[in-house]
């Protein structure tokens, strides 16, 4: 398997622009997670999906952030409008249901480094 | 809910030195425990795990033992290499669904 795939790997945009980050989870995984990582705040969970349904979006910082998972193999995280404080590395991760593995470990993508000028 | 505390870094060692990164947890029951590693410019990847008390997880020369008596899961390596320079995260299930709770991360720097 190719692992979790994210695109783009790097994104530079100007304040006010719309940004869309993309993720393809590992085939067959039940869960998909979006994280944000910054030096100041560390690793933060933004939202997660189970079987394409959003379960917990309490980590989404503002209404400017939205996430969708239209099917089992694709998810997007959108920021509109973007602001400089959104600059961070955004990770997507996927996992099998814990009941199926006994562990619940997550597999991370390489991340998208977002810079908002 | 479940939580994890790990030692703050950075930890700076010379090559071939012994490494210990402390991790303690608070949890209901005996959940699986994980160590993740993040190399520069990459995502987190699972380094090792233990699924029950007294289990020892191991990978790439790293080891960690699930100790319920001390609620700890310390990461150890007998002889570190420059290529081990990375950030290490301790983690455990957060309760609901498949969420994980991560420690704050410990940056390890190994000098030649």
PDB file of C-alpha atoms in Angstrom:
ATOM      1  CA  UNK A   1       0.000   0.000   0.000  1.00  0.00           C
ATOM      2  CA  UNK A   2       1.208   3.532  -0.738  1.00  0.00           C
ATOM      3  CA  UNK A   3       0.286   4.790   2.692  1.00  0.00           C
ATOM      4  CA  UNK A   4      -1.648   7.968   3.385  1.00  0.00           C
ATOM      5  CA  UNK A   5      -1.278  10.431   0.524  1.00  0.00           C
ATOM      6  CA  UNK A   6      -1.557  14.174   0.965  1.00  0.00           C
ATOM      7  CA  UNK A   7      -1.443  16.974  -1.546  1.00  0.00           C
ATOM      8  CA  UNK A   8      -0.042  19.454  -2.038  1.00  0.00           C
ATOM      9  CA  UNK A   9       3.120  18.966   0.026  1.00  0.00           C
ATOM     10  CA  UNK A  10       3.719  22.699   0.172  1.00  0.00           C
ATOM     11  CA  UNK A  11       1.291  25.559  -0.271  1.00  0.00           C
ATOM     12  CA  UNK A  12       2.068  29.258  -0.189  1.00  0.00           C
ATOM     13  CA  UNK A  13      -0.845  31.630  -0.451  1.00  0.00           C
ATOM     14  CA  UNK A  14      -1.839  35.144   0.403  1.00  0.00           C
ATOM     15  CA  UNK A  15      -4.109  36.164   3.214  1.00  0.00           C
ATOM     16  CA  UNK A  16      -7.762  35.976   2.224  1.00  0.00           C
ATOM     17  CA  UNK A  17      -7.338  33.230  -0.336  1.00  0.00           C
ATOM     18  CA  UNK A  18      -9.082  29.883  -0.175  1.00  0.00           C
ATOM     19  CA  UNK A  19      -6.891  26.874   0.558  1.00  0.00           C
ATOM     20  CA  UNK A  20      -7.844  23.247  -0.022  1.00  0.00           C
ATOM     21  CA  UNK A  21      -5.797  20.390   1.363  1.00  0.00           C
ATOM     22  CA  UNK A  22      -6.369  16.851   0.151  1.00  0.00           C
ATOM     23  CA  UNK A  23      -5.962  13.424   1.662  1.00  0.00           C
ATOM     24  CA  UNK A  24      -6.273   9.850   0.453  1.00  0.00           C
ATOM     25  CA  UNK A  25      -6.367   7.393   3.380  1.00  0.00           C
ATOM     26  CA  UNK A  26      -5.095   3.849   3.358  1.00  0.00           C
ATOM     27  CA  UNK A  27      -7.582   1.623   1.585  1.00  0.00           C
ATOM     28  CA  UNK A  28      -9.927  -0.161   3.979  1.00  0.00           C
ATOM     29  CA  UNK A  29      -9.322   2.106   6.934  1.00  0.00           C
ATOM     30  CA  UNK A  30     -12.404   3.135   8.910  1.00  0.00           C
ATOM     31  CA  UNK A  31     -11.173   6.372  10.444  1.00  0.00           C
ATOM     32  CA  UNK A  32      -9.641   9.543   9.055  1.00  0.00           C
ATOM     33  CA  UNK A  33      -8.114  12.327  11.142  1.00  0.00           C
ATOM     34  CA  UNK A  34      -6.945  15.860  10.365  1.00  0.00           C
ATOM     35  CA  UNK A  35      -4.238  17.383  12.591  1.00  0.00           C
ATOM     36  CA  UNK A  36      -2.409  20.671  12.687  1.00  0.00           C
ATOM     37  CA  UNK A  37       1.141  21.030  14.001  1.00  0.00           C
ATOM     38  CA  UNK A  38       2.851  24.270  15.005  1.00  0.00           C
ATOM     39  CA  UNK A  39       5.825  25.046  17.176  1.00  0.00           C
ATOM     40  CA  UNK A  40       3.675  26.996  19.607  1.00  0.00           C
ATOM     41  CA  UNK A  41       0.732  24.624  19.993  1.00  0.00           C
ATOM     42  CA  UNK A  42       2.226  21.270  19.067  1.00  0.00           C
ATOM     43  CA  UNK A  43      -0.001  18.620  17.483  1.00  0.00           C
ATOM     44  CA  UNK A  44      -3.726  19.402  17.541  1.00  0.00           C
ATOM     45  CA  UNK A  45      -6.600  17.201  16.378  1.00  0.00           C
ATOM     46  CA  UNK A  46      -8.951  19.239  14.208  1.00  0.00           C
ATOM     47  CA  UNK A  47     -11.611  16.727  13.160  1.00  0.00           C
ATOM     48  CA  UNK A  48     -12.092  13.046  12.578  1.00  0.00           C
ATOM     49  CA  UNK A  49     -14.386  10.876  10.475  1.00  0.00           C
ATOM     50  CA  UNK A  50     -15.670   7.345  10.926  1.00  0.00           C
ATOM     51  CA  UNK A  51     -16.933   5.636   7.778  1.00  0.00           C
ATOM     52  CA  UNK A  52     -16.998   9.034   6.023  1.00  0.00           C
ATOM     53  CA  UNK A  53     -19.160  10.659   8.727  1.00  0.00           C
ATOM     54  CA  UNK A  54     -17.706  13.527  10.805  1.00  0.00           C
ATOM     55  CA  UNK A  55     -17.708  12.457  14.433  1.00  0.00           C
ATOM     56  CA  UNK A  56     -15.902  15.182  16.354  1.00  0.00           C
ATOM     57  CA  UNK A  57     -15.049  18.599  14.941  1.00  0.00           C
ATOM     58  CA  UNK A  58     -14.504  20.315  18.276  1.00  0.00           C
ATOM     59  CA  UNK A  59     -10.897  20.987  17.359  1.00  0.00           C
ATOM     60  CA  UNK A  60     -11.736  23.023  14.273  1.00  0.00           C
ATOM     61  CA  UNK A  61     -10.570  26.483  15.269  1.00  0.00           C
ATOM     62  CA  UNK A  62     -13.115  28.635  13.468  1.00  0.00           C
ATOM     63  CA  UNK A  63     -15.886  28.640  10.910  1.00  0.00           C
ATOM     64  CA  UNK A  64     -13.245  29.448   8.334  1.00  0.00           C
ATOM     65  CA  UNK A  65     -12.238  25.785   8.541  1.00  0.00           C
ATOM     66  CA  UNK A  66     -14.339  23.024   7.007  1.00  0.00           C
ATOM     67  CA  UNK A  67     -13.701  19.372   6.200  1.00  0.00           C
ATOM     68  CA  UNK A  68     -15.474  16.855   4.025  1.00  0.00           C
ATOM     69  CA  UNK A  69     -15.168  13.193   3.239  1.00  0.00           C
ATOM     70  CA  UNK A  70     -17.340  12.467   0.193  1.00  0.00           C
ATOM     71  CA  UNK A  71     -16.178   8.849  -0.049  1.00  0.00           C
ATOM     72  CA  UNK A  72     -13.932   6.346   1.676  1.00  0.00           C
ATOM     73  CA  UNK A  73     -10.881   7.270  -0.368  1.00  0.00           C
ATOM     74  CA  UNK A  74     -10.859  11.051  -0.252  1.00  0.00           C
ATOM     75  CA  UNK A  75     -11.084  13.926   2.199  1.00  0.00           C
ATOM     76  CA  UNK A  76     -10.525  17.667   2.019  1.00  0.00           C
ATOM     77  CA  UNK A  77      -9.745  20.345   4.555  1.00  0.00           C
ATOM     78  CA  UNK A  78     -10.638  23.829   3.399  1.00  0.00           C
ATOM     79  CA  UNK A  79      -9.712  27.186   4.867  1.00  0.00           C
ATOM     80  CA  UNK A  80     -11.634  30.178   3.579  1.00  0.00           C
ATOM     81  CA  UNK A  81     -10.470  32.876   3.977  1.00  0.00           C
ATOM     82  CA  UNK A  82      -6.953  31.990   5.056  1.00  0.00           C
ATOM     83  CA  UNK A  83      -5.004  34.069   7.573  1.00  0.00           C
ATOM     84  CA  UNK A  84      -1.281  34.184   8.476  1.00  0.00           C
ATOM     85  CA  UNK A  85      -1.973  32.451  11.793  1.00  0.00           C
ATOM     86  CA  UNK A  86      -3.167  29.396   9.850  1.00  0.00           C
ATOM     87  CA  UNK A  87       0.418  28.765   8.769  1.00  0.00           C
ATOM     88  CA  UNK A  88       1.288  25.280   9.998  1.00  0.00           C
ATOM     89  CA  UNK A  89       1.856  21.720   8.882  1.00  0.00           C
ATOM     90  CA  UNK A  90      -1.411  19.867   8.370  1.00  0.00           C
ATOM     91  CA  UNK A  91      -1.414  16.096   8.694  1.00  0.00           C
ATOM     92  CA  UNK A  92      -3.955  13.534   7.656  1.00  0.00           C
ATOM     93  CA  UNK A  93      -3.980  10.130   9.354  1.00  0.00           C
ATOM     94  CA  UNK A  94      -6.077   7.000   8.990  1.00  0.00           C
ATOM     95  CA  UNK A  95      -6.668   3.887  11.056  1.00  0.00           C
ATOM     96  CA  UNK A  96      -8.592   0.666  11.314  1.00  0.00           C
ATOM     97  CA  UNK A  97     -11.246   0.383  14.019  1.00  0.00           C
ATOM     98  CA  UNK A  98      -9.650  -0.508  17.326  1.00  0.00           C
ATOM     99  CA  UNK A  99     -11.960  -3.463  17.743  1.00  0.00           C
ATOM    100  CA  UNK A 100     -10.416  -4.963  14.624  1.00  0.00           C
ATOM    101  CA  UNK A 101      -6.791  -4.472  15.624  1.00  0.00           C
ATOM    102  CA  UNK A 102      -6.780  -4.216  19.392  1.00  0.00           C
ATOM    103  CA  UNK A 103      -4.537  -1.197  19.096  1.00  0.00           C
ATOM    104  CA  UNK A 104      -6.014   1.656  17.137  1.00  0.00           C
ATOM    105  CA  UNK A 105      -2.708   2.933  15.844  1.00  0.00           C
ATOM    106  CA  UNK A 106      -2.885   5.713  13.282  1.00  0.00           C
ATOM    107  CA  UNK A 107      -0.909   6.022  10.065  1.00  0.00           C
ATOM    108  CA  UNK A 108       0.125   9.525   9.122  1.00  0.00           C
ATOM    109  CA  UNK A 109       0.653  11.148   5.769  1.00  0.00           C
ATOM    110  CA  UNK A 110       3.717  13.293   5.005  1.00  0.00           C
ATOM    111  CA  UNK A 111       1.839  16.514   5.721  1.00  0.00           C
ATOM    112  CA  UNK A 112       1.112  19.747   3.880  1.00  0.00           C
ATOM    113  CA  UNK A 113       3.205  22.735   4.901  1.00  0.00           C
ATOM    114  CA  UNK A 114       0.957  25.787   4.570  1.00  0.00           C
ATOM    115  CA  UNK A 115       2.327  29.301   4.551  1.00  0.00           C
ATOM    116  CA  UNK A 116      -0.112  32.199   4.488  1.00  0.00           C
ATOM    117  CA  UNK A 117       1.536  35.513   3.698  1.00  0.00           C
TER     118      UNK A 117
ATOM    119  CA  UNK B   1     -10.091  10.852  30.233  1.00  0.00           C
ATOM    120  CA  UNK B   2      -6.835   9.184  29.312  1.00  0.00           C
ATOM    121  CA  UNK B   3      -3.742  11.371  29.328  1.00  0.00           C
ATOM    122  CA  UNK B   4      -0.005  11.075  28.835  1.00  0.00           C
ATOM    123  CA  UNK B   5       2.953  13.052  30.111  1.00  0.00           C
ATOM    124  CA  UNK B   6       6.409  12.824  28.607  1.00  0.00           C
ATOM    125  CA  UNK B   7       9.662  14.508  29.453  1.00  0.00           C
ATOM    126  CA  UNK B   8      10.369  17.789  27.775  1.00  0.00           C
ATOM    127  CA  UNK B   9      13.323  18.194  25.500  1.00  0.00           C
ATOM    128  CA  UNK B  10      15.475  18.784  23.837  1.00  0.00           C
ATOM    129  CA  UNK B  11      17.636  15.839  24.736  1.00  0.00           C
ATOM    130  CA  UNK B  12      21.149  16.102  23.357  1.00  0.00           C
ATOM    131  CA  UNK B  13      23.379  13.027  23.327  1.00  0.00           C
ATOM    132  CA  UNK B  14      26.596  11.929  21.763  1.00  0.00           C
ATOM    133  CA  UNK B  15      26.573   9.021  19.332  1.00  0.00           C
ATOM    134  CA  UNK B  16      26.508   5.608  21.049  1.00  0.00           C
ATOM    135  CA  UNK B  17      25.112   7.050  24.282  1.00  0.00           C
ATOM    136  CA  UNK B  18      22.201   5.420  26.135  1.00  0.00           C
ATOM    137  CA  UNK B  19      18.785   6.993  25.650  1.00  0.00           C
ATOM    138  CA  UNK B  20      15.791   7.145  27.954  1.00  0.00           C
ATOM    139  CA  UNK B  21      12.705   9.241  27.267  1.00  0.00           C
ATOM    140  CA  UNK B  22      10.191   9.079  30.084  1.00  0.00           C
ATOM    141  CA  UNK B  23       6.466   8.644  29.515  1.00  0.00           C
ATOM    142  CA  UNK B  24       3.783   8.198  32.151  1.00  0.00           C
ATOM    143  CA  UNK B  25       0.091   7.815  31.564  1.00  0.00           C
ATOM    144  CA  UNK B  26      -3.294   8.023  33.231  1.00  0.00           C
ATOM    145  CA  UNK B  27      -5.914   5.691  31.830  1.00  0.00           C
ATOM    146  CA  UNK B  28      -9.019   3.695  32.509  1.00  0.00           C
ATOM    147  CA  UNK B  29      -8.204   0.024  32.180  1.00  0.00           C
ATOM    148  CA  UNK B  30      -5.163  -1.133  30.240  1.00  0.00           C
ATOM    149  CA  UNK B  31      -5.169   0.434  26.794  1.00  0.00           C
ATOM    150  CA  UNK B  32      -2.527  -0.063  24.142  1.00  0.00           C
ATOM    151  CA  UNK B  33       0.456   2.278  24.364  1.00  0.00           C
ATOM    152  CA  UNK B  34       2.453   3.709  21.467  1.00  0.00           C
ATOM    153  CA  UNK B  35       5.655   5.515  20.629  1.00  0.00           C
ATOM    154  CA  UNK B  36       5.693   7.526  17.425  1.00  0.00           C
ATOM    155  CA  UNK B  37       8.723   9.147  15.794  1.00  0.00           C
ATOM    156  CA  UNK B  38       8.783  12.187  13.536  1.00  0.00           C
ATOM    157  CA  UNK B  39      11.901  12.711  11.442  1.00  0.00           C
ATOM    158  CA  UNK B  40      12.588  16.209  10.090  1.00  0.00           C
ATOM    159  CA  UNK B  41      10.150  17.170   7.360  1.00  0.00           C
ATOM    160  CA  UNK B  42       8.070  14.014   7.696  1.00  0.00           C
ATOM    161  CA  UNK B  43       4.859  12.833   9.303  1.00  0.00           C
ATOM    162  CA  UNK B  44       4.627  10.799  12.467  1.00  0.00           C
ATOM    163  CA  UNK B  45       5.276   7.104  12.088  1.00  0.00           C
ATOM    164  CA  UNK B  46       4.652   4.320  14.537  1.00  0.00           C
ATOM    165  CA  UNK B  47       7.900   3.246  16.174  1.00  0.00           C
ATOM    166  CA  UNK B  48       6.613   0.569  18.535  1.00  0.00           C
ATOM    167  CA  UNK B  49       3.599  -0.437  20.571  1.00  0.00           C
ATOM    168  CA  UNK B  50       2.515  -2.625  23.472  1.00  0.00           C
ATOM    169  CA  UNK B  51      -1.023  -3.901  23.739  1.00  0.00           C
ATOM    170  CA  UNK B  52      -1.129  -5.200  27.317  1.00  0.00           C
ATOM    171  CA  UNK B  53       0.578  -4.867  30.663  1.00  0.00           C
ATOM    172  CA  UNK B  54       4.142  -6.219  30.860  1.00  0.00           C
ATOM    173  CA  UNK B  55       4.424  -6.346  27.078  1.00  0.00           C
ATOM    174  CA  UNK B  56       7.646  -5.046  25.585  1.00  0.00           C
ATOM    175  CA  UNK B  57       7.490  -3.267  22.262  1.00  0.00           C
ATOM    176  CA  UNK B  58      10.661  -3.064  20.190  1.00  0.00           C
ATOM    177  CA  UNK B  59      11.809  -1.768  16.811  1.00  0.00           C
ATOM    178  CA  UNK B  60      15.030  -0.392  15.301  1.00  0.00           C
ATOM    179  CA  UNK B  61      16.890  -0.987  18.570  1.00  0.00           C
ATOM    180  CA  UNK B  62      14.334   0.947  20.611  1.00  0.00           C
ATOM    181  CA  UNK B  63      12.396  -0.718  23.415  1.00  0.00           C
ATOM    182  CA  UNK B  64       9.582   0.221  25.795  1.00  0.00           C
ATOM    183  CA  UNK B  65       7.907  -1.887  28.463  1.00  0.00           C
ATOM    184  CA  UNK B  66       4.289  -1.432  29.501  1.00  0.00           C
ATOM    185  CA  UNK B  67       4.499  -1.141  33.297  1.00  0.00           C
ATOM    186  CA  UNK B  68       1.108  -0.922  34.988  1.00  0.00           C
ATOM    187  CA  UNK B  69       2.600  -0.650  38.486  1.00  0.00           C
ATOM    188  CA  UNK B  70       4.260   2.637  37.663  1.00  0.00           C
ATOM    189  CA  UNK B  71       1.901   3.590  34.777  1.00  0.00           C
ATOM    190  CA  UNK B  72       4.924   4.141  32.600  1.00  0.00           C
ATOM    191  CA  UNK B  73       6.091   3.347  29.080  1.00  0.00           C
ATOM    192  CA  UNK B  74       9.629   4.723  28.922  1.00  0.00           C
ATOM    193  CA  UNK B  75      11.476   4.602  25.606  1.00  0.00           C
ATOM    194  CA  UNK B  76      15.050   3.279  25.665  1.00  0.00           C
ATOM    195  CA  UNK B  77      17.869   2.610  23.256  1.00  0.00           C
ATOM    196  CA  UNK B  78      21.255   1.290  24.189  1.00  0.00           C
ATOM    197  CA  UNK B  79      23.316   3.127  21.600  1.00  0.00           C
ATOM    198  CA  UNK B  80      21.893   6.055  19.665  1.00  0.00           C
ATOM    199  CA  UNK B  81      22.980   7.108  16.204  1.00  0.00           C
ATOM    200  CA  UNK B  82      22.925  10.472  14.475  1.00  0.00           C
ATOM    201  CA  UNK B  83      20.085   9.125  12.322  1.00  0.00           C
ATOM    202  CA  UNK B  84      17.922   8.782  15.466  1.00  0.00           C
ATOM    203  CA  UNK B  85      17.677  12.556  15.706  1.00  0.00           C
ATOM    204  CA  UNK B  86      13.946  13.214  15.622  1.00  0.00           C
ATOM    205  CA  UNK B  87      10.947  14.091  17.771  1.00  0.00           C
ATOM    206  CA  UNK B  88       9.434  11.236  19.775  1.00  0.00           C
ATOM    207  CA  UNK B  89       5.791  11.130  20.888  1.00  0.00           C
ATOM    208  CA  UNK B  90       4.189   8.869  23.471  1.00  0.00           C
ATOM    209  CA  UNK B  91       0.486   8.147  22.832  1.00  0.00           C
ATOM    210  CA  UNK B  92      -2.506   6.133  24.000  1.00  0.00           C
ATOM    211  CA  UNK B  93      -6.181   5.846  23.026  1.00  0.00           C
ATOM    212  CA  UNK B  94      -8.230   8.851  24.038  1.00  0.00           C
ATOM    213  CA  UNK B  95     -11.374   6.909  24.781  1.00  0.00           C
ATOM    214  CA  UNK B  96     -13.989   7.477  22.126  1.00  0.00           C
ATOM    215  CA  UNK B  97     -13.609   6.146  18.629  1.00  0.00           C
ATOM    216  CA  UNK B  98     -10.053   5.710  17.466  1.00  0.00           C
ATOM    217  CA  UNK B  99      -8.689   8.978  18.788  1.00  0.00           C
ATOM    218  CA  UNK B 100      -5.214   9.042  20.278  1.00  0.00           C
ATOM    219  CA  UNK B 101      -3.883  11.347  22.962  1.00  0.00           C
ATOM    220  CA  UNK B 102      -0.302  12.406  22.251  1.00  0.00           C
ATOM    221  CA  UNK B 103       2.339  13.689  24.599  1.00  0.00           C
ATOM    222  CA  UNK B 104       3.979  16.986  23.789  1.00  0.00           C
ATOM    223  CA  UNK B 105       6.902  15.346  22.016  1.00  0.00           C
ATOM    224  CA  UNK B 106      10.566  15.110  22.984  1.00  0.00           C
ATOM    225  CA  UNK B 107      13.182  16.317  20.540  1.00  0.00           C
ATOM    226  CA  UNK B 108      16.312  14.177  20.444  1.00  0.00           C
ATOM    227  CA  UNK B 109      19.518  15.492  18.939  1.00  0.00           C
ATOM    228  CA  UNK B 110      22.437  13.102  18.523  1.00  0.00           C
ATOM    229  CA  UNK B 111      25.858  14.581  17.827  1.00  0.00           C
ATOM    230  CA  UNK B 112      28.641  12.659  16.097  1.00  0.00           C
TER     231      UNK B 112
END
